[in-house]
mmCIF file of C-alpha atoms in Angstrom:
data_model
loop_
_atom_site.group_PDB
_atom_site.id
_atom_site.type_symbol
_atom_site.label_atom_id
_atom_site.label_comp_id
_atom_site.label_asym_id
_atom_site.label_seq_id
_atom_site.Cartn_x
_atom_site.Cartn_y
_atom_site.Cartn_z
ATOM 1 C CA MET C 1 -36.446 -22.651 -52.335
ATOM 2 C CA THR C 2 -39.125 -21.193 -50.083
ATOM 3 C CA ILE C 3 -40.646 -23.211 -47.252
ATOM 4 C CA ASN C 4 -44.219 -22.415 -46.322
ATOM 5 C CA GLY C 5 -45.012 -25.392 -44.129
ATOM 6 C CA GLN C 6 -45.544 -27.693 -47.093
ATOM 7 C CA ALA C 7 -44.269 -31.251 -47.201
ATOM 8 C CA LEU C 8 -40.884 -31.369 -48.895
ATOM 9 C CA SER C 9 -40.125 -33.779 -51.697
ATOM 10 C CA SER C 10 -36.983 -35.898 -51.646
ATOM 11 C CA THR C 11 -35.788 -33.918 -54.677
ATOM 12 C CA GLN C 12 -35.996 -30.687 -52.679
ATOM 13 C CA VAL C 13 -34.136 -32.199 -49.731
ATOM 14 C CA LEU C 14 -31.382 -33.471 -52.030
ATOM 15 C CA ALA C 15 -31.115 -30.074 -53.739
ATOM 16 C CA VAL C 16 -30.379 -28.436 -50.396
ATOM 17 C CA ALA C 17 -28.342 -31.215 -48.772
ATOM 18 C CA ARG C 18 -26.084 -31.971 -51.718
ATOM 19 C CA HIS C 19 -26.331 -28.993 -54.043
ATOM 20 C CA TYR C 20 -26.509 -26.084 -51.558
ATOM 21 C CA MET C 21 -29.773 -24.597 -52.792
ATOM 22 C CA PRO C 22 -30.576 -21.477 -50.697
ATOM 23 C CA VAL C 23 -33.685 -21.646 -48.533
ATOM 24 C CA THR C 24 -35.999 -18.840 -47.421
ATOM 25 C CA LEU C 25 -38.972 -18.694 -45.058
ATOM 26 C CA GLY C 26 -42.258 -17.844 -46.763
ATOM 27 C CA SER C 27 -44.822 -15.304 -45.567
ATOM 28 C CA GLU C 28 -47.513 -17.965 -45.127
ATOM 29 C CA SER C 29 -45.320 -19.784 -42.625
ATOM 30 C CA VAL C 30 -44.522 -16.584 -40.777
ATOM 31 C CA SER C 31 -48.227 -15.929 -40.231
ATOM 32 C CA ARG C 32 -48.850 -19.418 -38.848
ATOM 33 C CA ILE C 33 -45.747 -19.299 -36.648
ATOM 34 C CA LEU C 34 -46.788 -15.959 -35.140
ATOM 35 C CA ALA C 35 -50.307 -17.219 -34.417
ATOM 36 C CA ALA C 36 -49.054 -20.349 -32.679
ATOM 37 C CA ARG C 37 -46.470 -18.393 -30.716
ATOM 38 C CA ALA C 38 -49.146 -16.024 -29.411
ATOM 39 C CA VAL C 39 -50.944 -19.013 -27.884
ATOM 40 C CA ILE C 40 -47.784 -20.210 -26.077
ATOM 41 C CA GLU C 41 -46.978 -16.751 -24.750
ATOM 42 C CA LYS C 42 -50.527 -16.339 -23.452
ATOM 43 C CA LEU C 43 -50.328 -19.656 -21.609
ATOM 44 C CA ALA C 44 -46.947 -18.778 -20.132
ATOM 45 C CA ASP C 45 -48.011 -15.277 -19.082
ATOM 46 C CA GLU C 46 -51.157 -16.613 -17.413
ATOM 47 C CA GLY C 47 -49.144 -19.252 -15.582
ATOM 48 C CA GLN C 48 -51.337 -22.087 -16.780
ATOM 49 C CA THR C 49 -50.039 -25.599 -16.231
ATOM 50 C CA VAL C 50 -48.904 -26.881 -19.631
ATOM 51 C CA TYR C 51 -46.409 -29.709 -20.038
ATOM 52 C CA GLY C 52 -43.011 -28.510 -21.201
ATOM 53 C CA VAL C 53 -44.134 -24.890 -21.167
ATOM 54 C CA THR C 54 -44.625 -24.127 -17.490
ATOM 55 C CA THR C 55 -43.645 -27.545 -16.086
ATOM 56 C CA GLY C 56 -40.629 -29.805 -16.081
ATOM 57 C CA PHE C 57 -40.281 -32.863 -18.299
ATOM 58 C CA GLY C 58 -40.850 -36.566 -17.767
ATOM 59 C CA GLN C 59 -41.094 -37.391 -14.066
ATOM 60 C CA LEU C 60 -40.766 -33.671 -13.316
ATOM 61 C CA SER C 61 -43.957 -32.866 -15.217
ATOM 62 C CA ARG C 62 -45.689 -32.103 -11.902
ATOM 63 C CA VAL C 63 -43.108 -29.471 -11.012
ATOM 64 C CA ARG C 64 -44.208 -25.917 -11.805
ATOM 65 C CA ILE C 65 -41.479 -23.701 -13.247
ATOM 66 C CA PRO C 66 -41.476 -19.995 -12.247
ATOM 67 C CA HIS C 67 -41.918 -17.593 -15.151
ATOM 68 C CA ASP C 68 -38.448 -16.125 -14.694
ATOM 69 C CA GLN C 69 -36.886 -19.599 -15.138
ATOM 70 C CA LEU C 70 -38.632 -20.626 -18.366
ATOM 71 C CA THR C 71 -35.644 -19.661 -20.521
ATOM 72 C CA ASP C 72 -33.239 -21.609 -18.307
ATOM 73 C CA LEU C 73 -35.583 -24.614 -18.498
ATOM 74 C CA GLN C 74 -35.387 -24.725 -22.292
ATOM 75 C CA HIS C 75 -31.612 -24.185 -22.388
ATOM 76 C CA ASN C 76 -31.048 -26.860 -19.758
ATOM 77 C CA LEU C 77 -33.201 -29.277 -21.742
ATOM 78 C CA LEU C 78 -30.778 -29.004 -24.681
ATOM 79 C CA ARG C 79 -27.727 -29.291 -22.440
ATOM 80 C CA SER C 80 -29.012 -32.350 -20.608
ATOM 81 C CA HIS C 81 -29.937 -34.206 -23.803
ATOM 82 C CA ALA C 82 -26.767 -33.361 -25.753
ATOM 83 C CA ALA C 83 -25.184 -36.656 -24.727
ATOM 84 C CA GLY C 84 -24.582 -38.292 -28.110
ATOM 85 C CA VAL C 85 -21.502 -40.349 -28.926
ATOM 86 C CA GLY C 86 -19.752 -41.652 -32.006
ATOM 87 C CA GLU C 87 -18.401 -40.062 -35.155
ATOM 88 C CA PRO C 88 -20.116 -36.834 -36.288
ATOM 89 C CA LEU C 89 -22.795 -36.927 -38.933
ATOM 90 C CA SER C 90 -21.668 -36.063 -42.453
ATOM 91 C CA GLU C 91 -22.177 -32.576 -43.822
ATOM 92 C CA GLU C 92 -24.963 -33.656 -46.169
ATOM 93 C CA VAL C 93 -26.883 -35.478 -43.436
ATOM 94 C CA THR C 94 -26.554 -32.439 -41.176
ATOM 95 C CA ARG C 95 -27.780 -30.117 -43.948
ATOM 96 C CA ALA C 96 -30.766 -32.366 -44.641
ATOM 97 C CA MET C 97 -31.503 -32.599 -40.922
ATOM 98 C CA MET C 98 -31.433 -28.791 -40.512
ATOM 99 C CA LEU C 99 -33.750 -28.316 -43.488
ATOM 100 C CA LEU C 100 -36.242 -30.930 -42.285
ATOM 101 C CA LEU C 101 -36.297 -29.431 -38.782
ATOM 102 C CA ALA C 102 -36.860 -25.929 -40.166
ATOM 103 C CA ALA C 103 -39.625 -27.189 -42.484
ATOM 104 C CA SER C 104 -41.316 -28.944 -39.568
ATOM 105 C CA LEU C 105 -41.224 -25.866 -37.350
ATOM 106 C CA ALA C 106 -42.388 -23.722 -40.273
ATOM 107 C CA ARG C 107 -45.764 -25.476 -40.237
ATOM 108 C CA GLY C 108 -46.691 -23.320 -37.273
ATOM 109 C CA ASN C 109 -47.697 -26.156 -34.975
ATOM 110 C CA SER C 110 -44.766 -26.077 -32.538
ATOM 111 C CA GLY C 111 -45.164 -22.677 -30.926
ATOM 112 C CA VAL C 112 -41.630 -21.423 -31.584
ATOM 113 C CA ARG C 113 -40.819 -17.863 -32.581
ATOM 114 C CA THR C 114 -40.011 -16.934 -36.173
ATOM 115 C CA GLU C 115 -36.449 -16.204 -35.049
ATOM 116 C CA VAL C 116 -35.827 -19.885 -34.324
ATOM 117 C CA VAL C 117 -36.725 -21.023 -37.834
ATOM 118 C CA GLN C 118 -34.938 -18.083 -39.422
ATOM 119 C CA LEU C 119 -31.683 -18.774 -37.593
ATOM 120 C CA LEU C 120 -31.796 -22.408 -38.707
ATOM 121 C CA LEU C 121 -32.124 -21.265 -42.319
ATOM 122 C CA ASP C 122 -29.475 -18.558 -41.916
ATOM 123 C CA MET C 123 -27.032 -21.147 -40.585
ATOM 124 C CA LEU C 124 -27.880 -23.498 -43.436
ATOM 125 C CA ASN C 125 -27.383 -20.799 -46.065
ATOM 126 C CA ALA C 126 -24.131 -19.652 -44.413
ATOM 127 C CA ARG C 127 -22.919 -23.278 -44.379
ATOM 128 C CA VAL C 128 -22.659 -23.427 -40.610
ATOM 129 C CA TYR C 129 -23.026 -27.062 -39.586
ATOM 130 C CA PRO C 130 -23.428 -28.157 -35.956
ATOM 131 C CA ILE C 131 -21.217 -31.086 -34.993
ATOM 132 C CA ILE C 132 -23.728 -33.842 -34.221
ATOM 133 C CA PRO C 133 -22.613 -37.226 -32.853
ATOM 134 C CA SER C 134 -24.230 -40.000 -34.865
ATOM 135 C CA ARG C 135 -25.245 -42.194 -31.910
ATOM 136 C CA GLY C 136 -27.949 -41.197 -29.451
ATOM 137 C CA SER C 137 -31.335 -41.385 -31.136
ATOM 138 C CA VAL C 138 -34.071 -43.197 -29.232
ATOM 139 C CA GLY C 139 -35.965 -44.173 -32.359
ATOM 140 C CA ALA C 140 -39.664 -43.435 -32.506
ATOM 141 C CA SER C 141 -39.395 -41.444 -29.277
ATOM 142 C CA GLY C 142 -37.249 -38.968 -31.174
ATOM 143 C CA ASP C 143 -33.727 -38.074 -32.224
ATOM 144 C CA LEU C 144 -33.390 -36.382 -28.851
ATOM 145 C CA ALA C 145 -29.610 -36.326 -28.455
ATOM 146 C CA PRO C 146 -28.767 -35.478 -32.094
ATOM 147 C CA LEU C 147 -31.323 -32.673 -32.189
ATOM 148 C CA ALA C 148 -30.088 -31.367 -28.841
ATOM 149 C CA HIS C 149 -26.569 -31.078 -30.260
ATOM 150 C CA LEU C 150 -28.007 -29.196 -33.229
ATOM 151 C CA GLY C 151 -29.989 -26.924 -30.938
ATOM 152 C CA LEU C 152 -26.952 -26.030 -28.820
ATOM 153 C CA THR C 153 -25.424 -24.156 -31.736
ATOM 154 C CA LEU C 154 -28.538 -21.984 -31.954
ATOM 155 C CA ILE C 155 -27.885 -20.728 -28.422
ATOM 156 C CA GLY C 156 -24.159 -20.256 -28.984
ATOM 157 C CA GLU C 157 -23.053 -23.475 -27.323
ATOM 158 C CA GLY C 158 -21.790 -26.826 -28.547
ATOM 159 C CA GLU C 159 -19.504 -26.966 -31.592
ATOM 160 C CA ALA C 160 -19.947 -26.407 -35.307
ATOM 161 C CA MET C 161 -18.063 -26.389 -38.601
ATOM 162 C CA LEU C 162 -17.580 -23.421 -40.926
ATOM 163 C CA GLU C 163 -15.388 -23.516 -44.033
ATOM 164 C CA GLY C 164 -13.744 -26.712 -42.864
ATOM 165 C CA GLN C 165 -12.794 -25.338 -39.448
ATOM 166 C CA ARG C 166 -14.161 -26.386 -36.071
ATOM 167 C CA TYR C 167 -15.409 -23.673 -33.704
ATOM 168 C CA THR C 168 -17.464 -23.314 -30.565
ATOM 169 C CA GLY C 169 -21.087 -22.418 -31.105
ATOM 170 C CA ALA C 170 -20.503 -18.812 -30.029
ATOM 171 C CA GLU C 171 -17.455 -18.424 -32.299
ATOM 172 C CA VAL C 172 -19.109 -19.885 -35.371
ATOM 173 C CA LEU C 173 -22.184 -17.662 -35.092
ATOM 174 C CA GLN C 174 -20.004 -14.595 -34.635
ATOM 175 C CA ARG C 175 -17.918 -15.482 -37.702
ATOM 176 C CA ALA C 176 -21.081 -15.980 -39.752
ATOM 177 C CA GLY C 177 -22.552 -12.685 -38.552
ATOM 178 C CA LEU C 178 -25.401 -14.382 -36.710
ATOM 179 C CA THR C 179 -26.800 -13.815 -33.222
ATOM 180 C CA PRO C 180 -27.431 -16.692 -30.782
ATOM 181 C CA LEU C 181 -30.933 -17.198 -29.462
ATOM 182 C CA HIS C 182 -32.256 -16.959 -25.930
ATOM 183 C CA LEU C 183 -34.879 -19.658 -26.071
ATOM 184 C CA GLN C 184 -38.310 -18.868 -24.744
ATOM 185 C CA ALA C 185 -41.071 -21.125 -23.393
ATOM 186 C CA LYS C 186 -41.425 -24.473 -25.230
ATOM 187 C CA GLU C 187 -38.739 -23.745 -27.848
ATOM 188 C CA GLY C 188 -36.151 -26.215 -26.552
ATOM 189 C CA LEU C 189 -38.802 -28.926 -26.433
ATOM 190 C CA ALA C 190 -39.858 -28.135 -30.005
ATOM 191 C CA LEU C 191 -36.265 -28.350 -31.236
ATOM 192 C CA ILE C 192 -35.601 -31.867 -29.956
ATOM 193 C CA ASN C 193 -39.031 -33.433 -30.393
ATOM 194 C CA GLY C 194 -38.699 -35.028 -33.826
ATOM 195 C CA THR C 195 -37.092 -37.698 -36.001
ATOM 196 C CA HIS C 196 -35.327 -35.444 -38.471
ATOM 197 C CA MET C 197 -31.973 -37.245 -38.332
ATOM 198 C CA MET C 198 -33.542 -40.596 -39.209
ATOM 199 C CA GLU C 199 -35.546 -38.956 -41.968
ATOM 200 C CA ALA C 200 -32.458 -37.240 -43.390
ATOM 201 C CA ILE C 201 -30.451 -40.471 -43.436
ATOM 202 C CA ALA C 202 -33.366 -42.348 -45.027
ATOM 203 C CA ILE C 203 -33.845 -39.812 -47.834
ATOM 204 C CA LEU C 204 -30.154 -39.719 -48.718
ATOM 205 C CA GLY C 205 -29.847 -43.500 -48.441
ATOM 206 C CA LEU C 206 -32.830 -44.058 -50.729
ATOM 207 C CA ALA C 207 -31.374 -41.679 -53.324
ATOM 208 C CA ASP C 208 -28.073 -43.573 -53.232
ATOM 209 C CA ALA C 209 -29.892 -46.908 -53.560
ATOM 210 C CA GLN C 210 -31.792 -45.663 -56.610
ATOM 211 C CA THR C 211 -28.526 -44.511 -58.200
ATOM 212 C CA LEU C 212 -26.930 -47.875 -57.445
ATOM 213 C CA LEU C 213 -29.867 -49.719 -59.020
ATOM 214 C CA ARG C 214 -29.720 -47.644 -62.197
ATOM 215 C CA THR C 215 -25.947 -48.169 -62.383
ATOM 216 C CA ALA C 216 -26.370 -51.925 -61.982
ATOM 217 C CA GLU C 217 -28.992 -51.994 -64.740
ATOM 218 C CA VAL C 218 -26.707 -50.109 -67.125
ATOM 219 C CA ALA C 219 -23.796 -52.429 -66.313
ATOM 220 C CA CYS C 220 -26.017 -55.460 -66.887
ATOM 221 C CA ALA C 221 -27.298 -54.102 -70.215
ATOM 222 C CA MET C 222 -23.766 -53.308 -71.413
ATOM 223 C CA SER C 223 -22.584 -56.799 -70.422
ATOM 224 C CA ILE C 224 -25.410 -58.421 -72.367
ATOM 225 C CA GLU C 225 -24.610 -56.280 -75.386
ATOM 226 C CA GLY C 226 -20.878 -56.916 -75.186
ATOM 227 C CA LEU C 227 -21.277 -60.672 -74.775
ATOM 228 C CA MET C 228 -23.981 -60.845 -77.468
ATOM 229 C CA ALA C 229 -26.067 -62.812 -75.020
ATOM 230 C CA VAL C 230 -29.459 -64.220 -75.873
ATOM 231 C CA THR C 231 -32.314 -61.906 -75.066
ATOM 232 C CA TYR C 232 -35.287 -64.234 -74.827
ATOM 233 C CA PRO C 233 -35.084 -64.307 -70.981
ATOM 234 C CA TRP C 234 -36.048 -60.626 -71.113
ATOM 235 C CA MET C 235 -39.240 -61.299 -73.021
ATOM 236 C CA ARG C 236 -42.282 -59.778 -71.382
ATOM 237 C CA VAL C 237 -44.043 -63.132 -71.105
ATOM 238 C CA PHE C 238 -41.380 -64.205 -68.596
ATOM 239 C CA THR C 239 -40.631 -60.927 -66.814
ATOM 240 C CA CYS C 240 -44.290 -60.146 -66.185
ATOM 241 C CA ALA C 241 -44.627 -63.372 -64.235
ATOM 242 C CA GLY C 242 -42.472 -61.962 -61.428
ATOM 243 C CA ALA C 243 -43.963 -61.752 -57.977
ATOM 244 C CA SER C 244 -42.887 -58.172 -57.272
ATOM 245 C CA ARG C 245 -42.967 -54.946 -59.230
ATOM 246 C CA GLY C 246 -39.170 -54.731 -59.059
ATOM 247 C CA SER C 247 -38.611 -58.229 -60.425
ATOM 248 C CA ARG C 248 -40.914 -57.379 -63.320
ATOM 249 C CA SER C 249 -39.496 -53.948 -64.119
ATOM 250 C CA ALA C 250 -35.738 -54.468 -63.713
ATOM 251 C CA PRO C 251 -35.329 -56.792 -66.741
ATOM 252 C CA LEU C 252 -37.353 -54.416 -68.888
ATOM 253 C CA ASP C 253 -35.225 -51.500 -67.701
ATOM 254 C CA CYS C 254 -32.084 -53.395 -68.709
ATOM 255 C CA GLU C 255 -33.576 -54.072 -72.131
ATOM 256 C CA ASN C 256 -34.427 -50.381 -72.569
ATOM 257 C CA TRP C 257 -30.855 -49.355 -71.768
#
């Protein structure tokens, strides 16, 4: 699958998260990423005051950051927000989360370098999975802590899994033949500013719910057949009177099975 900044379908996310479909970065995305990055670098080089690029964050937004400390600022942002707790996310949720983050950055609106998106995809294809505690999201304000844990692996910190073994971020990248990043202006902010964990969990949960519904319909249909039950309750004149689309369609689905 090639990502070019397009919206991904749930089928595509499931193909990568559960069936290990390889992912590549398309040329259209590369062009947009380079154009956006040029804007960020110009702002940083000129020393203009831009939130999260040449300033601190939150209450420190009025603090100007010297040019030679911009990399440290982005690294420290990941370190300070990597404060999640709880059991780690499952492999499939982590894979979906990595894909959704890469697809978001590939739109070319975040100002990151191509290397950031490419390393995310290289890790995904090499089956390197950051260890991400499942508790720490702040909802609509973003999955800040979970994404920070993900981002740490990109800079060779934190912990990650490879072939069922747990390694430090530096070790896992070395074993996979990948090079850690030195984040530049705005890149740490771009990595944690999203809701990709919630989206990943929602997509996988919806797919499981749809499978459960189909399974329940088949079980119901088989029970009716085995018990030789009367079928007039399934007549369209009754089922079409339902208040919701689901209450109208489920009986008909059972009848079709």
